[in-house]
Amino acid sequence: MVDDEDGYFGEPIASRYDESSAEMFTPGAVDPAVDLLAELAGDGRALELGIGTGRVALPLSRRGVEVHGIDMSRAMVARLRAKPGGDAIGVSIGDFATTKVDGTFSVAYLVFNTINNLTTQDAQVACFRNVAEHLEPGGTFVIEVGVPELRRLPPGQSVVPFHTSPTRWSFDVYDVATQAMSSNYVEVVDGRGSYWSVPFRYVWPAELDLMARLAGLRLRERWDGWTREPFTSESGQHVSVWEKLEQSERPAG
């Protein structure tokens, strides 16, 4: 079920997004992210790619940081606008890999696995280049994304379940040859079943670092999460920070 205008995040998803992702709206999930982003923004502006319903943008704005967002889903942005303070945040409707915004920013960020919503490597590379064009020299780009769970796939298996209950089943499907994947949801309400699938492209930390280099950025920090624990081979996610190089620091060619 896909909304032609809003992609995979049209009205049916937007209407229950905050509720279905309630654990990501808790202070424990939001506050450490906002702390880091506010620190990186300093006195400058912040650009959120995939701003959605404002889970991060609104509390960051309340910290005094001017936030501008990009999002393809008008339905999600309508939910942001309906919240207190939502009207004060500028939003450009479009693909965050290519949409241009006026002015420059101290920090840009892309959280909650949203880089994977770009389903080709070319689009992910374009996203880094688009961000680099919007950043001030020395500005930073922050991504929060999971590490692909391929170690959970024995030979011949391509499916990893991540939620099971009497009324809801959720599972990821991986294609390790192409890095394509999808998250799939089956839900039963009042005896009626529904199915929803969203395509993604998973991406490795080292691959992201190369995309950053192509865009004139370099890795500054990589942590296990927002509270800045060390990233290790056992980490299931990472929060990475790249900084925009001065023109004189960029490799020739």
Tab-separated table of C-alpha atoms in Angstrom:
chain	number	residue	atom	x	y	z
A	1	MET	CA	0.000	0.000	0.000
A	2	VAL	CA	1.797	3.140	-1.214
A	3	ASP	CA	0.548	6.709	-1.359
A	4	ASP	CA	1.603	8.055	-4.785
A	5	GLU	CA	2.293	11.553	-3.448
A	6	ASP	CA	3.883	10.682	-0.124
A	7	GLY	CA	5.699	7.475	-1.050
A	8	TYR	CA	5.676	4.870	1.714
A	9	PHE	CA	4.783	7.395	4.434
A	10	GLY	CA	1.381	8.639	3.326
A	11	GLU	CA	-1.678	9.279	5.457
A	12	PRO	CA	-2.265	5.658	6.618
A	13	ILE	CA	1.243	5.548	8.099
A	14	ALA	CA	1.472	9.190	9.197
A	15	SER	CA	-1.772	8.929	11.175
A	16	ARG	CA	-0.269	6.329	13.523
A	17	TYR	CA	3.476	6.910	13.148
A	18	ASP	CA	4.047	8.503	16.560
A	19	GLU	CA	2.071	5.762	18.296
A	20	SER	CA	3.727	2.895	16.420
A	21	SER	CA	7.195	4.330	17.168
A	22	ALA	CA	6.369	5.414	20.706
A	23	GLU	CA	9.605	4.059	22.188
A	24	MET	CA	11.577	6.439	19.952
A	25	PHE	CA	9.684	9.447	21.372
A	26	THR	CA	10.669	8.811	24.995
A	27	PRO	CA	13.081	11.251	26.692
A	28	GLY	CA	15.658	8.471	26.911
A	29	ALA	CA	15.681	8.135	23.128
A	30	VAL	CA	15.310	11.807	22.208
A	31	ASP	CA	17.297	13.803	24.771
A	32	PRO	CA	20.789	12.379	24.069
A	33	ALA	CA	20.297	12.968	20.334
A	34	VAL	CA	19.159	16.547	20.901
A	35	ASP	CA	22.068	17.153	23.297
A	36	LEU	CA	24.612	16.167	20.662
A	37	LEU	CA	22.910	17.999	17.801
A	38	ALA	CA	22.542	21.194	19.820
A	39	GLU	CA	26.230	21.002	20.710
A	40	LEU	CA	27.208	20.588	17.059
A	41	ALA	CA	24.844	23.343	15.893
A	42	GLY	CA	26.260	25.907	18.307
A	43	ASP	CA	24.966	29.305	17.197
A	44	GLY	CA	24.224	28.038	13.683
A	45	ARG	CA	21.330	26.402	11.904
A	46	ALA	CA	20.399	22.701	11.702
A	47	LEU	CA	19.093	20.835	8.647
A	48	GLU	CA	17.081	17.663	9.238
A	49	LEU	CA	16.722	15.231	6.348
A	50	GLY	CA	13.487	13.267	6.675
A	51	ILE	CA	12.052	15.548	9.361
A	52	GLY	CA	8.826	13.549	9.592
A	53	THR	CA	6.527	14.477	12.457
A	54	GLY	CA	9.217	16.438	14.310
A	55	ARG	CA	10.414	13.878	16.859
A	56	VAL	CA	13.891	15.467	16.965
A	57	ALA	CA	13.307	18.824	15.287
A	58	LEU	CA	10.794	20.134	17.807
A	59	PRO	CA	12.862	19.588	20.968
A	60	LEU	CA	15.962	20.822	19.139
A	61	SER	CA	14.073	23.982	18.165
A	62	ARG	CA	13.036	24.428	21.782
A	63	ARG	CA	16.752	24.501	22.643
A	64	GLY	CA	17.031	27.662	20.559
A	65	VAL	CA	18.432	26.045	17.396
A	66	GLU	CA	16.901	27.186	14.126
A	67	VAL	CA	15.854	24.006	12.311
A	68	HIS	CA	14.861	23.522	8.679
A	69	GLY	CA	13.620	20.182	7.411
A	70	ILE	CA	13.288	18.287	4.161
A	71	ASP	CA	10.678	15.564	3.716
A	72	MET	CA	8.813	13.973	0.835
A	73	SER	CA	5.695	13.140	2.864
A	74	ARG	CA	3.165	15.955	3.135
A	75	ALA	CA	1.131	13.751	5.488
A	76	MET	CA	4.021	13.438	7.956
A	77	VAL	CA	4.782	17.157	7.767
A	78	ALA	CA	1.110	17.948	8.446
A	79	ARG	CA	1.505	16.085	11.764
A	80	LEU	CA	4.559	18.235	12.556
A	81	ARG	CA	2.626	21.416	11.737
A	82	ALA	CA	-0.204	20.409	14.090
A	83	LYS	CA	2.132	20.174	17.108
A	84	PRO	CA	3.043	23.118	19.359
A	85	GLY	CA	5.939	24.964	17.752
A	86	GLY	CA	5.580	23.085	14.469
A	87	ASP	CA	4.655	26.181	12.489
A	88	ALA	CA	7.966	27.804	13.424
A	89	ILE	CA	10.019	25.159	11.621
A	90	GLY	CA	10.593	25.629	7.907
A	91	VAL	CA	10.115	22.536	5.749
A	92	SER	CA	10.922	21.922	2.084
A	93	ILE	CA	8.883	19.158	0.448
A	94	GLY	CA	11.044	16.873	-1.667
A	95	ASP	CA	13.644	14.124	-1.880
A	96	PHE	CA	16.353	14.852	0.677
A	97	ALA	CA	19.022	13.460	-1.654
A	98	THR	CA	18.506	16.300	-4.124
A	99	THR	CA	16.311	19.063	-2.645
A	100	LYS	CA	18.076	22.393	-2.182
A	101	VAL	CA	17.471	24.781	0.713
A	102	ASP	CA	18.488	28.438	0.987
A	103	GLY	CA	21.408	29.296	3.219
A	104	THR	CA	24.032	27.214	4.975
A	105	PHE	CA	23.985	25.092	8.127
A	106	SER	CA	26.294	24.196	10.995
A	107	VAL	CA	24.918	20.665	11.234
A	108	ALA	CA	22.792	18.357	9.112
A	109	TYR	CA	21.393	15.115	10.455
A	110	LEU	CA	19.662	11.955	9.298
A	111	VAL	CA	18.398	9.719	12.106
A	112	PHE	CA	16.525	6.476	12.856
A	113	ASN	CA	17.898	4.504	9.850
A	114	THR	CA	16.488	7.011	7.344
A	115	ILE	CA	19.584	6.872	5.095
A	116	ASN	CA	18.316	3.402	4.184
A	117	ASN	CA	15.158	4.926	2.681
A	118	LEU	CA	17.371	5.851	-0.265
A	119	THR	CA	17.257	2.533	-2.075
A	120	THR	CA	20.264	2.885	-4.412
A	121	GLN	CA	23.909	3.571	-3.788
A	122	ASP	CA	23.760	6.465	-6.264
A	123	ALA	CA	21.000	8.123	-4.216
A	124	GLN	CA	22.956	7.683	-0.982
A	125	VAL	CA	26.065	9.209	-2.593
A	126	ALA	CA	23.922	12.091	-3.880
A	127	CYS	CA	22.617	12.646	-0.344
A	128	PHE	CA	26.144	13.172	0.999
A	129	ARG	CA	26.940	15.580	-1.811
A	130	ASN	CA	23.707	17.476	-1.232
A	131	VAL	CA	24.472	17.797	2.468
A	132	ALA	CA	28.039	18.943	1.783
A	133	GLU	CA	26.708	21.740	-0.433
A	134	HIS	CA	24.541	22.971	2.442
A	135	LEU	CA	27.175	22.820	5.193
A	136	GLU	CA	29.445	25.635	6.266
A	137	PRO	CA	33.176	24.753	6.237
A	138	GLY	CA	33.768	22.748	9.384
A	139	GLY	CA	30.063	21.910	9.602
A	140	THR	CA	29.029	18.376	10.446
A	141	PHE	CA	26.779	15.650	9.080
A	142	VAL	CA	25.341	13.164	11.590
A	143	ILE	CA	23.801	9.806	10.700
A	144	GLU	CA	22.186	7.284	13.051
A	145	VAL	CA	21.761	3.884	11.394
A	146	GLY	CA	21.832	0.208	12.230
A	147	VAL	CA	24.640	-2.163	11.347
A	148	PRO	CA	23.306	-4.798	8.908
A	149	GLU	CA	22.387	-7.926	10.849
A	150	LEU	CA	23.810	-10.379	8.359
A	151	ARG	CA	25.426	-12.477	11.080
A	152	ARG	CA	21.892	-13.584	11.972
A	153	LEU	CA	21.460	-15.140	8.524
A	154	PRO	CA	22.558	-18.772	8.241
A	155	PRO	CA	23.302	-20.086	4.740
A	156	GLY	CA	20.155	-20.155	2.617
A	157	GLN	CA	18.127	-17.824	4.889
A	158	SER	CA	17.128	-14.295	3.897
A	159	VAL	CA	14.530	-13.366	6.548
A	160	VAL	CA	15.112	-11.943	10.054
A	161	PRO	CA	12.010	-11.506	12.282
A	162	PHE	CA	12.141	-8.594	14.710
A	163	HIS	CA	8.648	-8.642	16.261
A	164	THR	CA	6.145	-11.401	16.848
A	165	SER	CA	2.867	-11.316	18.761
A	166	PRO	CA	-0.607	-12.873	18.396
A	167	THR	CA	-1.714	-9.915	16.252
A	168	ARG	CA	1.463	-8.566	14.632
A	169	TRP	CA	4.439	-10.020	12.805
A	170	SER	CA	7.367	-7.954	11.536
A	171	PHE	CA	10.378	-9.182	9.597
A	172	ASP	CA	13.224	-7.951	7.410
A	173	VAL	CA	14.110	-9.550	4.086
A	174	TYR	CA	17.707	-9.230	2.846
A	175	ASP	CA	19.298	-9.623	-0.575
A	176	VAL	CA	23.001	-9.802	0.228
A	177	ALA	CA	23.978	-9.601	-3.453
A	178	THR	CA	22.493	-6.132	-3.937
A	179	GLN	CA	22.192	-4.794	-0.338
A	180	ALA	CA	18.479	-4.407	-0.980
A	181	MET	CA	16.209	-5.173	1.934
A	182	SER	CA	12.663	-4.577	3.044
A	183	SER	CA	10.829	-4.334	6.347
A	184	ASN	CA	7.509	-6.149	6.272
A	185	TYR	CA	4.560	-5.894	8.645
A	186	VAL	CA	1.521	-8.128	9.045
A	187	GLU	CA	-1.164	-6.963	11.479
A	188	VAL	CA	-4.546	-8.357	12.464
A	189	VAL	CA	-7.159	-5.911	13.767
A	190	ASP	CA	-10.714	-7.061	14.512
A	191	GLY	CA	-10.075	-10.267	12.640
A	192	ARG	CA	-8.881	-8.525	9.454
A	193	GLY	CA	-5.290	-8.765	8.283
A	194	SER	CA	-3.191	-6.062	6.610
A	195	TYR	CA	0.269	-6.149	5.058
A	196	TRP	CA	2.748	-3.290	4.611
A	197	SER	CA	6.246	-3.406	3.144
A	198	VAL	CA	8.914	-0.687	2.886
A	199	PRO	CA	12.030	-1.069	0.708
A	200	PHE	CA	15.466	-0.045	1.962
A	201	ARG	CA	19.121	-0.327	1.053
A	202	TYR	CA	21.388	-1.246	3.931
A	203	VAL	CA	24.813	0.378	4.060
A	204	TRP	CA	28.030	-0.407	5.914
A	205	PRO	CA	29.976	2.099	8.070
A	206	ALA	CA	33.029	1.945	5.794
A	207	GLU	CA	30.813	2.499	2.753
A	208	LEU	CA	29.372	5.624	4.369
A	209	ASP	CA	32.911	6.871	5.054
A	210	LEU	CA	33.754	6.532	1.359
A	211	MET	CA	30.573	8.394	0.390
A	212	ALA	CA	31.640	11.130	2.792
A	213	ARG	CA	35.108	11.358	1.235
A	214	LEU	CA	33.584	11.686	-2.228
A	215	ALA	CA	31.568	14.648	-0.916
A	216	GLY	CA	34.513	16.410	0.741
A	217	LEU	CA	33.775	15.246	4.291
A	218	ARG	CA	35.865	13.232	6.738
A	219	LEU	CA	34.930	11.105	9.725
A	220	ARG	CA	35.260	12.913	13.051
A	221	GLU	CA	33.528	10.513	15.464
A	222	ARG	CA	31.712	7.184	15.469
A	223	TRP	CA	29.896	5.887	18.528
A	224	ASP	CA	27.639	2.979	19.420
A	225	GLY	CA	24.795	5.432	20.063
A	226	TRP	CA	23.830	8.934	21.112
A	227	THR	CA	25.296	8.553	24.580
A	228	ARG	CA	28.712	8.162	22.921
A	229	GLU	CA	29.738	4.682	23.970
A	230	PRO	CA	32.598	3.225	21.886
A	231	PHE	CA	31.641	1.629	18.579
A	232	THR	CA	32.785	-2.011	18.467
A	233	SER	CA	32.372	-5.100	16.321
A	234	GLU	CA	29.408	-6.026	18.537
A	235	SER	CA	27.545	-2.737	18.041
A	236	GLY	CA	24.120	-3.066	16.458
A	237	GLN	CA	24.021	0.580	15.355
A	238	HIS	CA	26.227	3.612	15.088
A	239	VAL	CA	26.023	7.380	15.307
A	240	SER	CA	28.642	8.838	12.976
A	241	VAL	CA	29.782	12.437	12.596
A	242	TRP	CA	31.554	13.688	9.476
A	243	GLU	CA	32.906	17.221	9.083
A	244	LYS	CA	33.183	19.333	5.949
A	245	LEU	CA	36.755	19.964	4.923
A	246	GLU	CA	38.155	23.331	3.979
A	247	GLN	CA	38.825	23.551	0.255
A	248	SER	CA	42.587	23.432	0.896
A	249	GLU	CA	42.205	20.160	2.832
A	250	ARG	CA	40.391	18.259	0.086
A	251	PRO	CA	42.323	15.708	-1.965
A	252	ALA	CA	43.080	16.739	-5.535
A	253	GLY	CA	41.244	15.099	-8.425
